[in-house]
Amino acid sequence: YGHPRERRAPRGEDATVHPMKLSVIGVGYLGAVHAATMASVGHDVVAVDSDEGRVAALASGTAPFVEPGFDGLLRQTLDSGRLHFTADYRDVAEAGLHFIAVGTPQRPDSHAADLTHVYAAVGSLLPHIRPGAVVAGKSTVPVGTASDLEGRVVGAGGVLAWNPEFLREGFAVRDTLKPDRIVYGLSADAGRAGVALARLDECYAPMLSACPRLIMDFATAELIKVAANAFLATKISFINAVSQVCDAAGADVTLLAEAIGLDERIGRRFLRAGVGFGGGCLPKDIRALQASADLHGARHLADLLGQVDSINREQRDRIVELARTHVGGDLSGRAITILGAAFKPLSDDVRDSPALDVASRLADLGAEVTVCDPQALPVVARSHPHLTLEDDPRAALKGAELVLLLTEWDQFVALDPAEAATSVAERVIIDGRNALDPVAWREAGWTYAGVGR
Ligand code: NAD
């Protein structure tokens, strides 16, 4: 299928939507947003999930997670009649294009990705597809998965493509409507590649008028997604490693990051030192790529990602140690307020959240921990029932002997240090995201500790 550049859709190409019947299998953060967005541009979408509670909630217009702009889009597309949720795979039979968007978490026994859901979803789907239907994987999978799956899809009369997804939680609707790029991993068989290409182009017509579309083999498409996340994770762990030398040498990593980030080859983003990354993607994706690298003998990549992961985990240890130091060495019975529980602002996702990990560890060490978060507390109440939860920051700060900012929600960054000082028992704050103005907090009488500053 030639050089990828030859297949970029020229800007301004006809963006007319020819409505298609699509299915989306797995309606979590990725699949639900993808399903509603595809319905919003005019396609007829059947969205399937094995979790009947989730299906019922979505079908009634209730989003099972927090994602800006999603609630309105969900209700609008349900009302339009173009979006349906079901737990029954038989309902997808008419679709000409099926997206696989089920989870690929880390395996419990290794760093590798657990593909159980992908194989189960494809296995449940294939008996119901019509001849010539295209199955497009969006889930993040280890290199080699698509070529392993292709025979089964072809055996059922279908065509496989891999179409990795790059959306960011917190910006998922925007990223789906206006992606930076669209990647198609296509079969080595030219006939099948052509069918998938045409079907995906038809589906993505409204997006392709404004973004590059890159065409390649399965293996490259699979690797692009994990390589993108590995690069971002490496940037974060790089600046966190630099923050350690800044701490030791009395330098300021925030000024350093600003200065190096002004070089456009480096860029400012993902260079904020702090408690490190978490969430449902970066940690498990770098470990999965590490496992693939090990498998394929790419020793340097495996070593590099091992270091990135270990720097990231150590940042959480650093924050716990900093907390212990700031309460005089013994955490037991100390009143500690954690600002933040979600792994990042604008989300209620607490999967592998650094904030929640630090909160749990401080509680395990005997501290009386109160967690405050504008969105994630209902999720935390289910996963961490032993923590005290408080959604009002002022109430959460009351009587605190130590405060930790661990998710940089706007409402926390905007806290007035003088006003916050009136609630706490001790004016001590650890800024685990380097998001606060140390001068303002110190002027209000606080002991301020950042990361590498
Ligand atoms: P999720 O856990 O939020 O959702 C997965 C959904 O799949 C769940 O609702 C689950 O019930 C459903 N499911 C599992 N097995 C099923 C089956 N056999 N049939 C039907 N439904 C089934 O996961 P997510 O965050 O949406 O991620 C999904 C995939 O997308 C992962 O591979 C992830 O790495 C990738 N991804 C996620 C994001 C993100 O920001 N969350 C971004 C890009 C890529």
Short mmCIF file of C-alpha atoms and ligand atoms in Angstrom, two decimals:
data_model
loop_
_atom_site.label_atom_id
_atom_site.label_comp_id
_atom_site.label_asym_id
_atom_site.label_seq_id
_atom_site.Cartn_x
_atom_site.Cartn_y
_atom_site.Cartn_z
CA TYR A 1 0.00 0.00 0.00
CA GLY A 2 2.93 2.30 -0.67
CA HIS A 3 4.59 4.98 1.36
CA PRO A 4 2.42 6.31 4.20
CA ARG A 5 2.80 9.91 3.08
CA GLU A 6 1.20 9.06 -0.24
CA ARG A 7 -1.90 8.03 1.62
CA ARG A 8 -2.37 11.13 3.73
CA ALA A 9 -5.81 12.58 3.15
CA PRO A 10 -5.30 16.03 1.67
CA ARG A 11 -6.71 18.85 3.78
CA GLY A 12 -10.05 20.08 2.56
CA GLU A 13 -11.00 16.71 1.08
CA ASP A 14 -14.75 16.09 0.85
CA ALA A 15 -15.90 15.62 4.44
CA THR A 16 -19.46 14.58 3.60
CA VAL A 17 -20.65 11.81 5.89
CA HIS A 18 -22.21 8.80 4.30
CA PRO A 19 -23.98 7.28 7.30
CA MET A 20 -22.75 3.78 8.07
CA LYS A 21 -23.80 1.10 10.50
CA LEU A 22 -21.04 0.60 13.06
CA SER A 23 -20.56 -1.34 16.22
CA VAL A 24 -18.26 -0.58 19.16
CA ILE A 25 -17.38 -3.49 21.44
CA GLY A 26 -16.48 -2.41 24.98
CA VAL A 27 -17.83 0.90 26.23
CA GLY A 28 -15.33 2.11 28.80
CA TYR A 29 -13.52 5.46 28.63
CA LEU A 30 -12.47 4.78 25.05
CA GLY A 31 -15.42 2.86 23.60
CA ALA A 32 -18.27 4.93 25.04
CA VAL A 33 -16.73 8.18 23.79
CA HIS A 34 -15.93 6.65 20.40
CA ALA A 35 -19.49 5.29 20.05
CA ALA A 36 -21.18 8.57 20.95
CA THR A 37 -18.82 10.63 18.81
CA MET A 38 -19.35 8.42 15.75
CA ALA A 39 -23.12 8.71 16.27
CA SER A 40 -22.76 12.48 16.60
CA VAL A 41 -21.18 12.74 13.12
CA GLY A 42 -24.09 10.81 11.59
CA HIS A 43 -23.34 7.07 11.81
CA ASP A 44 -25.71 4.47 13.27
CA VAL A 45 -23.89 2.92 16.20
CA VAL A 46 -24.62 -0.19 18.25
CA ALA A 47 -22.40 -0.29 21.34
CA VAL A 48 -21.91 -3.60 23.14
CA ASP A 49 -20.55 -4.29 26.59
CA SER A 50 -20.57 -7.44 28.69
CA ASP A 51 -21.22 -5.33 31.82
CA GLU A 52 -25.02 -5.13 31.87
CA GLY A 53 -25.04 -2.44 34.57
CA ARG A 54 -22.86 -0.23 32.40
CA VAL A 55 -25.08 -0.88 29.37
CA ALA A 56 -28.22 0.02 31.34
CA ALA A 57 -26.64 3.22 32.70
CA LEU A 58 -25.44 4.39 29.29
CA ALA A 59 -28.72 3.47 27.62
CA SER A 60 -30.55 5.67 30.14
CA GLY A 61 -28.19 8.57 29.41
CA THR A 62 -26.04 8.25 32.53
CA ALA A 63 -22.29 8.36 31.95
CA PRO A 64 -20.49 5.81 34.14
CA PHE A 65 -17.42 8.08 34.34
CA VAL A 66 -16.55 11.76 34.32
CA GLU A 67 -15.44 13.10 30.95
CA PRO A 68 -15.96 16.75 29.96
CA GLY A 69 -18.57 17.12 27.22
CA PHE A 70 -19.54 13.45 27.25
CA ASP A 71 -22.82 13.67 29.19
CA GLY A 72 -24.36 16.11 26.71
CA LEU A 73 -23.08 14.17 23.72
CA LEU A 74 -24.47 10.92 25.12
CA ARG A 75 -27.95 12.34 25.68
CA GLN A 76 -27.98 14.11 22.32
CA THR A 77 -26.96 11.00 20.38
CA LEU A 78 -29.38 8.74 22.30
CA ASP A 79 -32.16 11.23 21.51
CA SER A 80 -31.16 11.25 17.82
CA GLY A 81 -31.85 7.49 17.70
CA ARG A 82 -28.41 6.83 16.19
CA LEU A 83 -26.83 5.31 19.31
CA HIS A 84 -27.92 2.08 21.01
CA PHE A 85 -26.37 0.17 23.88
CA THR A 86 -26.75 -3.56 24.29
CA ALA A 87 -25.19 -6.59 26.00
CA ASP A 88 -26.30 -8.83 23.14
CA TYR A 89 -23.78 -9.41 20.33
CA ARG A 90 -26.56 -10.47 17.98
CA ASP A 91 -27.55 -6.79 17.72
CA VAL A 92 -24.40 -5.93 15.74
CA ALA A 93 -25.13 -8.21 12.78
CA GLU A 94 -25.94 -5.41 10.32
CA ALA A 95 -22.81 -3.36 10.95
CA GLY A 96 -20.16 -3.15 8.23
CA LEU A 97 -17.46 -1.94 10.62
CA HIS A 98 -16.85 -3.13 14.18
CA PHE A 99 -14.49 -1.39 16.58
CA ILE A 100 -12.89 -3.40 19.38
CA ALA A 101 -12.41 -1.13 22.41
CA VAL A 102 -12.23 -3.53 25.36
CA GLY A 103 -9.66 -3.18 28.13
CA THR A 104 -6.10 -4.55 27.98
CA PRO A 105 -4.93 -4.25 31.61
CA GLN A 106 -1.61 -5.50 32.93
CA ARG A 107 -1.59 -9.24 33.64
CA PRO A 108 -1.58 -10.03 37.36
CA ASP A 109 1.46 -12.30 37.02
CA SER A 110 3.75 -10.27 34.71
CA HIS A 111 4.35 -6.93 32.99
CA ALA A 112 2.62 -8.11 29.82
CA ALA A 113 -0.83 -6.98 28.69
CA ASP A 114 -3.75 -9.24 29.47
CA LEU A 115 -5.46 -9.96 26.15
CA THR A 116 -8.28 -12.07 27.61
CA HIS A 117 -10.90 -9.40 26.91
CA VAL A 118 -9.71 -8.80 23.34
CA TYR A 119 -9.84 -12.50 22.44
CA ALA A 120 -13.17 -12.94 24.25
CA ALA A 121 -14.71 -9.93 22.48
CA VAL A 122 -13.49 -11.03 19.04
CA GLY A 123 -14.67 -14.58 19.79
CA SER A 124 -18.14 -13.33 20.74
CA LEU A 125 -18.33 -10.97 17.78
CA LEU A 126 -17.23 -13.18 14.89
CA PRO A 127 -20.27 -15.54 14.79
CA HIS A 128 -22.45 -12.45 14.17
CA ILE A 129 -20.56 -10.48 11.50
CA ARG A 130 -21.74 -10.29 7.93
CA PRO A 131 -19.44 -11.30 5.04
CA GLY A 132 -16.88 -8.62 4.27
CA ALA A 133 -17.39 -6.77 7.55
CA VAL A 134 -14.30 -4.97 8.85
CA VAL A 135 -13.16 -5.54 12.43
CA ALA A 136 -10.95 -2.63 13.56
CA GLY A 137 -9.05 -2.99 16.81
CA LYS A 138 -8.74 0.20 18.82
CA SER A 139 -7.53 -1.37 22.07
CA THR A 140 -3.83 -0.97 22.85
CA VAL A 141 -2.29 -4.38 22.22
CA PRO A 142 1.22 -5.88 22.11
CA VAL A 143 2.89 -6.10 18.72
CA GLY A 144 1.91 -9.35 17.03
CA THR A 145 -1.68 -9.44 18.30
CA ALA A 146 -3.32 -8.39 15.03
CA SER A 147 -1.43 -10.89 12.90
CA ASP A 148 -2.40 -13.56 15.42
CA LEU A 149 -6.07 -12.54 15.22
CA GLU A 150 -6.26 -12.09 11.45
CA GLY A 151 -6.79 -15.77 10.62
CA ARG A 152 -9.82 -16.01 12.89
CA VAL A 153 -11.40 -12.87 11.44
CA VAL A 154 -10.78 -14.03 7.86
CA GLY A 155 -12.15 -17.47 8.78
CA ALA A 156 -15.41 -15.80 9.82
CA GLY A 157 -15.62 -13.91 6.51
CA GLY A 158 -14.32 -10.60 7.87
CA VAL A 159 -11.33 -8.30 7.37
CA LEU A 160 -9.08 -7.13 10.21
CA ALA A 161 -7.50 -3.69 10.67
CA TRP A 162 -5.72 -2.10 13.62
CA ASN A 163 -6.67 1.48 14.31
CA PRO A 164 -4.96 2.54 17.57
CA GLU A 165 -6.58 5.26 19.64
CA PHE A 166 -4.66 8.22 21.08
CA LEU A 167 -7.41 10.08 22.98
CA ARG A 168 -6.59 11.64 26.35
CA GLU A 169 -8.99 11.30 29.26
CA GLY A 170 -10.22 14.79 30.11
CA PHE A 171 -10.14 15.70 26.38
CA ALA A 172 -11.59 12.48 24.98
CA VAL A 173 -14.50 14.00 23.04
CA ARG A 174 -12.34 16.71 21.51
CA ASP A 175 -9.57 14.25 20.65
CA THR A 176 -12.02 11.87 18.97
CA LEU A 177 -13.60 14.66 16.90
CA LYS A 178 -10.30 16.35 16.11
CA PRO A 179 -7.53 13.76 16.36
CA ASP A 180 -3.89 14.72 15.75
CA ARG A 181 -3.63 11.80 13.35
CA ILE A 182 -5.47 8.63 12.39
CA VAL A 183 -3.46 5.43 12.00
CA TYR A 184 -4.59 2.39 10.00
CA GLY A 185 -2.68 -0.85 10.39
CA LEU A 186 -3.69 -2.96 7.39
CA SER A 187 -3.34 -6.54 6.26
CA ALA A 188 -0.40 -7.67 4.12
CA ASP A 189 -3.07 -9.00 1.74
CA ALA A 190 -3.74 -6.16 -0.72
CA GLY A 191 -7.40 -7.10 -1.27
CA ARG A 192 -8.19 -7.12 2.44
CA ALA A 193 -6.15 -3.96 3.00
CA GLY A 194 -8.18 -2.19 0.32
CA VAL A 195 -11.51 -3.20 1.86
CA ALA A 196 -10.44 -2.01 5.31
CA LEU A 197 -9.00 1.23 3.96
CA ALA A 198 -12.19 2.14 2.12
CA ARG A 199 -14.43 1.26 5.09
CA LEU A 200 -12.33 3.20 7.61
CA ASP A 201 -12.10 6.23 5.29
CA GLU A 202 -15.87 6.22 4.94
CA CYS A 203 -16.27 6.15 8.71
CA TYR A 204 -13.67 8.82 9.43
CA ALA A 205 -14.54 11.14 6.53
CA PRO A 206 -15.44 14.07 8.84
CA MET A 207 -12.12 13.82 10.69
CA LEU A 208 -9.90 13.10 7.70
CA SER A 209 -10.53 16.50 6.18
CA ALA A 210 -8.52 18.00 9.03
CA CYS A 211 -5.89 15.48 10.09
CA PRO A 212 -3.21 13.25 8.59
CA ARG A 213 -4.05 9.60 8.07
CA LEU A 214 -1.13 7.22 8.17
CA ILE A 215 -1.29 3.78 6.60
CA MET A 216 1.00 0.94 7.59
CA ASP A 217 1.34 -2.71 8.55
CA PHE A 218 -0.21 -4.22 11.68
CA ALA A 219 3.02 -4.36 13.70
CA THR A 220 3.89 -0.69 13.20
CA ALA A 221 0.35 0.43 14.06
CA GLU A 222 0.42 -1.61 17.27
CA LEU A 223 3.82 -0.25 18.29
CA ILE A 224 2.99 3.42 17.57
CA LYS A 225 0.52 3.64 20.42
CA VAL A 226 2.77 2.13 23.09
CA ALA A 227 5.78 4.04 21.77
CA ALA A 228 3.85 7.32 22.11
CA ASN A 229 2.97 6.56 25.72
CA ALA A 230 6.50 5.32 26.45
CA PHE A 231 7.92 8.60 25.14
CA LEU A 232 5.59 10.68 27.33
CA ALA A 233 6.38 8.52 30.36
CA THR A 234 10.11 8.89 29.65
CA LYS A 235 9.78 12.68 29.57
CA ILE A 236 8.07 12.67 32.96
CA SER A 237 10.57 10.28 34.52
CA PHE A 238 13.45 12.25 33.00
CA ILE A 239 12.41 15.47 34.71
CA ASN A 240 11.69 13.58 37.94
CA ALA A 241 15.17 12.09 37.88
CA VAL A 242 16.59 15.58 37.24
CA SER A 243 14.51 16.86 40.18
CA GLN A 244 16.48 14.54 42.48
CA VAL A 245 19.75 16.23 41.60
CA CYS A 246 18.04 19.63 41.90
CA ASP A 247 16.93 18.74 45.43
CA ALA A 248 20.42 17.61 46.36
CA ALA A 249 22.17 20.59 44.76
CA GLY A 250 19.73 23.29 45.81
CA ALA A 251 18.57 24.02 42.23
CA ASP A 252 14.99 24.63 41.03
CA VAL A 253 13.63 22.04 38.59
CA THR A 254 10.64 24.20 37.62
CA LEU A 255 12.92 26.96 36.28
CA LEU A 256 15.12 24.35 34.65
CA ALA A 257 12.13 22.72 32.93
CA GLU A 258 10.82 26.08 31.76
CA ALA A 259 14.18 27.00 30.29
CA ILE A 260 14.87 23.71 28.49
CA GLY A 261 11.22 23.50 27.38
CA LEU A 262 11.56 26.76 25.45
CA ASP A 263 13.75 24.85 23.02
CA GLU A 264 11.13 23.65 20.56
CA ARG A 265 13.02 20.38 20.05
CA ILE A 266 12.30 19.64 23.72
CA GLY A 267 8.97 21.37 24.37
CA ARG A 268 7.49 22.35 27.73
CA ARG A 269 4.82 19.68 28.07
CA PHE A 270 5.21 16.59 30.27
CA LEU A 271 8.20 18.20 31.98
CA ARG A 272 6.58 18.97 35.34
CA ALA A 273 8.36 17.19 38.17
CA GLY A 274 6.16 15.72 40.87
CA VAL A 275 4.59 12.57 42.23
CA GLY A 276 4.73 10.95 38.78
CA PHE A 277 2.32 9.46 36.29
CA GLY A 278 -0.48 6.95 36.75
CA GLY A 279 -3.85 6.13 35.21
CA GLY A 280 -5.19 3.27 33.15
CA CYS A 281 -2.72 3.69 30.24
CA LEU A 282 0.84 4.98 30.81
CA PRO A 283 1.97 2.55 33.53
CA LYS A 284 0.53 -0.58 31.93
CA ASP A 285 1.52 0.47 28.41
CA ILE A 286 5.20 1.01 29.30
CA ARG A 287 5.25 -2.33 31.11
CA ALA A 288 3.59 -4.07 28.15
CA LEU A 289 6.15 -2.52 25.78
CA GLN A 290 8.91 -3.58 28.15
CA ALA A 291 7.55 -7.15 28.02
CA SER A 292 7.40 -7.03 24.17
CA ALA A 293 10.94 -5.61 24.05
CA ASP A 294 12.14 -8.44 26.32
CA LEU A 295 10.39 -10.98 24.13
CA HIS A 296 11.99 -9.62 20.95
CA GLY A 297 15.46 -9.21 22.48
CA ALA A 298 15.37 -5.39 22.36
CA ARG A 299 17.37 -5.19 25.58
CA HIS A 300 18.05 -1.44 25.61
CA LEU A 301 14.38 -0.55 25.25
CA ALA A 302 13.42 -3.01 27.99
CA ASP A 303 16.13 -1.56 30.29
CA LEU A 304 15.14 2.03 29.52
CA LEU A 305 11.45 1.40 30.25
CA GLY A 306 12.36 -0.48 33.42
CA GLN A 307 14.20 2.65 34.60
CA VAL A 308 11.31 4.92 33.58
CA ASP A 309 8.93 2.76 35.62
CA SER A 310 11.20 2.56 38.61
CA ILE A 311 11.87 6.33 38.69
CA ASN A 312 8.12 6.83 38.56
CA ARG A 313 7.43 4.45 41.45
CA GLU A 314 10.20 6.02 43.51
CA GLN A 315 8.56 9.45 43.21
CA ARG A 316 5.68 8.08 45.29
CA ASP A 317 8.19 6.81 47.89
CA ARG A 318 9.82 10.26 47.90
CA ILE A 319 6.51 11.96 48.65
CA VAL A 320 5.69 9.48 51.45
CA GLU A 321 9.16 10.08 52.96
CA LEU A 322 8.73 13.84 52.62
CA ALA A 323 5.43 13.57 54.49
CA ARG A 324 7.03 11.51 57.22
CA THR A 325 9.85 14.06 57.60
CA HIS A 326 7.43 16.97 57.77
CA VAL A 327 5.46 15.48 60.64
CA GLY A 328 8.64 14.76 62.62
CA GLY A 329 9.18 11.09 61.70
CA ASP A 330 6.08 9.33 63.04
CA LEU A 331 2.93 9.36 60.95
CA SER A 332 0.69 7.50 63.37
CA GLY A 333 -2.38 9.45 64.37
CA ARG A 334 -1.34 12.54 62.35
CA ALA A 335 -4.13 14.36 60.53
CA ILE A 336 -3.17 14.53 56.86
CA THR A 337 -5.26 16.01 54.06
CA ILE A 338 -4.65 14.86 50.50
CA LEU A 339 -5.89 17.21 47.79
CA GLY A 340 -6.63 14.98 44.81
CA ALA A 341 -7.53 11.35 44.17
CA ALA A 342 -7.97 11.10 40.37
CA PHE A 343 -4.79 10.29 38.44
CA LYS A 344 -5.12 13.67 36.74
CA PRO A 345 -7.53 16.63 36.72
CA LEU A 346 -10.77 16.56 34.68
CA SER A 347 -11.21 12.84 35.31
CA ASP A 348 -12.62 10.55 37.99
CA ASP A 349 -10.27 7.75 36.89
CA VAL A 350 -8.31 6.44 39.88
CA ARG A 351 -6.63 3.50 38.13
CA ASP A 352 -3.04 3.41 39.43
CA SER A 353 -3.48 6.98 40.70
CA PRO A 354 -0.34 8.34 42.42
CA ALA A 355 -2.52 10.50 44.72
CA LEU A 356 -4.57 7.57 45.93
CA ASP A 357 -1.53 5.35 46.26
CA VAL A 358 0.22 7.91 48.50
CA ALA A 359 -3.01 8.43 50.48
CA SER A 360 -3.36 4.67 51.09
CA ARG A 361 0.27 4.29 52.08
CA LEU A 362 0.07 7.16 54.57
CA ALA A 363 -3.10 5.60 56.03
CA ASP A 364 -1.33 2.22 56.24
CA LEU A 365 1.46 3.95 58.17
CA GLY A 366 -1.09 5.08 60.74
CA ALA A 367 -1.98 8.60 59.58
CA GLU A 368 -5.57 9.85 59.78
CA VAL A 369 -6.00 10.61 56.08
CA THR A 370 -8.75 12.76 54.57
CA VAL A 371 -8.97 12.75 50.78
CA CYS A 372 -10.57 15.59 48.82
CA ASP A 373 -11.38 15.45 45.10
CA PRO A 374 -14.04 17.28 43.08
CA GLN A 375 -15.04 14.25 40.98
CA ALA A 376 -13.44 10.97 42.03
CA LEU A 377 -14.85 10.47 45.55
CA PRO A 378 -17.74 8.16 44.53
CA VAL A 379 -15.19 5.86 42.85
CA VAL A 380 -12.80 6.10 45.84
CA ALA A 381 -15.62 5.29 48.26
CA ARG A 382 -16.03 1.94 46.48
CA SER A 383 -12.33 1.12 46.08
CA HIS A 384 -10.90 2.57 49.35
CA PRO A 385 -13.68 2.50 51.96
CA HIS A 386 -11.17 2.98 54.82
CA LEU A 387 -10.25 6.54 53.75
CA THR A 388 -12.14 9.59 55.02
CA LEU A 389 -13.55 11.50 52.05
CA GLU A 390 -14.53 15.15 51.86
CA ASP A 391 -15.51 16.99 48.71
CA ASP A 392 -15.30 20.52 50.12
CA PRO A 393 -11.62 21.63 50.26
CA ARG A 394 -12.23 23.97 53.20
CA ALA A 395 -13.81 21.20 55.28
CA ALA A 396 -11.06 18.78 54.20
CA LEU A 397 -8.35 21.14 55.44
CA LYS A 398 -9.91 21.56 58.88
CA GLY A 399 -7.49 20.45 61.59
CA ALA A 400 -4.87 19.13 59.13
CA GLU A 401 -1.33 18.84 60.44
CA LEU A 402 -0.02 18.33 56.91
CA VAL A 403 -1.53 18.98 53.47
CA LEU A 404 -0.43 17.27 50.24
CA LEU A 405 -1.45 18.52 46.80
CA LEU A 406 -1.32 15.42 44.57
CA THR A 407 -3.77 16.13 41.70
CA GLU A 408 -3.56 19.62 40.24
CA TRP A 409 -7.27 20.40 39.92
CA ASP A 410 -7.80 24.13 39.21
CA GLN A 411 -9.76 24.57 42.43
CA PHE A 412 -6.81 23.31 44.48
CA VAL A 413 -4.21 25.35 42.60
CA ALA A 414 -6.40 28.43 43.11
CA LEU A 415 -6.68 27.97 46.89
CA ASP A 416 -5.92 31.15 48.81
CA PRO A 417 -3.03 30.26 51.15
CA ALA A 418 -4.08 32.87 53.73
CA GLU A 419 -7.62 31.51 53.86
CA ALA A 420 -6.42 27.89 53.88
CA ALA A 421 -4.15 28.77 56.80
CA THR A 422 -7.20 29.54 58.98
CA SER A 423 -8.52 25.95 58.66
CA VAL A 424 -5.44 23.83 59.30
CA ALA A 425 -3.75 22.91 62.59
CA GLU A 426 -0.25 23.21 61.07
CA ARG A 427 0.70 25.26 58.03
CA VAL A 428 2.71 22.65 56.17
CA ILE A 429 2.09 21.81 52.52
CA ILE A 430 3.80 19.34 50.18
CA ASP A 431 3.18 20.34 46.59
CA GLY A 432 3.46 16.98 44.84
CA ARG A 433 2.70 18.55 41.46
CA ASN A 434 4.86 21.70 41.66
CA ALA A 435 1.66 23.53 40.82
CA LEU A 436 1.55 26.15 43.60
CA ASP A 437 3.36 29.46 43.98
CA PRO A 438 5.88 28.81 46.79
CA VAL A 439 6.35 32.53 47.45
CA ALA A 440 2.63 33.14 48.05
CA TRP A 441 2.32 30.11 50.33
CA ARG A 442 5.43 30.99 52.35
CA GLU A 443 4.27 34.60 52.69
CA ALA A 444 1.04 33.28 54.22
CA GLY A 445 3.09 31.51 56.88
CA TRP A 446 3.25 28.04 55.33
CA THR A 447 6.18 25.67 55.24
CA TYR A 448 6.20 24.78 51.55
CA ALA A 449 7.93 21.74 50.04
CA GLY A 450 7.86 21.02 46.31
CA VAL A 451 9.64 18.38 44.26
CA GLY A 452 13.14 19.46 43.18
CA ARG A 453 12.57 23.13 43.89
P1 NAD B 1 -12.21 0.36 30.40
O1 NAD B 1 -11.77 -0.65 31.37
O2 NAD B 1 -12.70 1.71 30.85
O3 NAD B 1 -13.32 -0.24 29.44
C1 NAD B 1 -13.28 -1.51 28.89
C2 NAD B 1 -14.70 -1.99 28.68
O4 NAD B 1 -14.68 -3.24 27.98
C3 NAD B 1 -15.46 -2.25 30.00
O5 NAD B 1 -16.67 -1.53 30.00
C4 NAD B 1 -15.68 -3.76 29.99
O6 NAD B 1 -16.89 -4.16 30.63
C5 NAD B 1 -15.72 -4.05 28.50
N1 NAD B 1 -15.47 -5.45 28.14
C6 NAD B 1 -14.51 -6.28 28.64
N2 NAD B 1 -14.60 -7.49 28.05
C7 NAD B 1 -15.63 -7.43 27.17
C8 NAD B 1 -16.21 -8.36 26.26
N3 NAD B 1 -15.71 -9.59 26.12
N4 NAD B 1 -17.26 -7.96 25.51
C9 NAD B 1 -17.75 -6.71 25.65
N5 NAD B 1 -17.25 -5.79 26.49
C10 NAD B 1 -16.20 -6.14 27.24
O7 NAD B 1 -10.94 0.58 29.43
P2 NAD B 1 -10.56 1.89 28.56
O8 NAD B 1 -9.81 2.87 29.40
O9 NAD B 1 -11.74 2.35 27.79
O10 NAD B 1 -9.48 1.24 27.57
C11 NAD B 1 -9.87 0.34 26.56
C12 NAD B 1 -8.68 0.13 25.63
O11 NAD B 1 -8.34 1.35 25.00
C13 NAD B 1 -7.40 -0.32 26.35
O12 NAD B 1 -6.67 -1.17 25.49
C14 NAD B 1 -6.65 0.98 26.54
O13 NAD B 1 -5.27 0.79 26.67
C15 NAD B 1 -7.00 1.70 25.26
N6 NAD B 1 -6.95 3.17 25.34
C16 NAD B 1 -7.51 3.81 26.40
C17 NAD B 1 -7.44 5.19 26.47
C18 NAD B 1 -7.97 5.94 27.66
O14 NAD B 1 -7.69 7.13 27.76
N7 NAD B 1 -8.73 5.31 28.57
C19 NAD B 1 -6.81 5.92 25.44
C20 NAD B 1 -6.30 5.22 24.35
C21 NAD B 1 -6.36 3.84 24.30
#
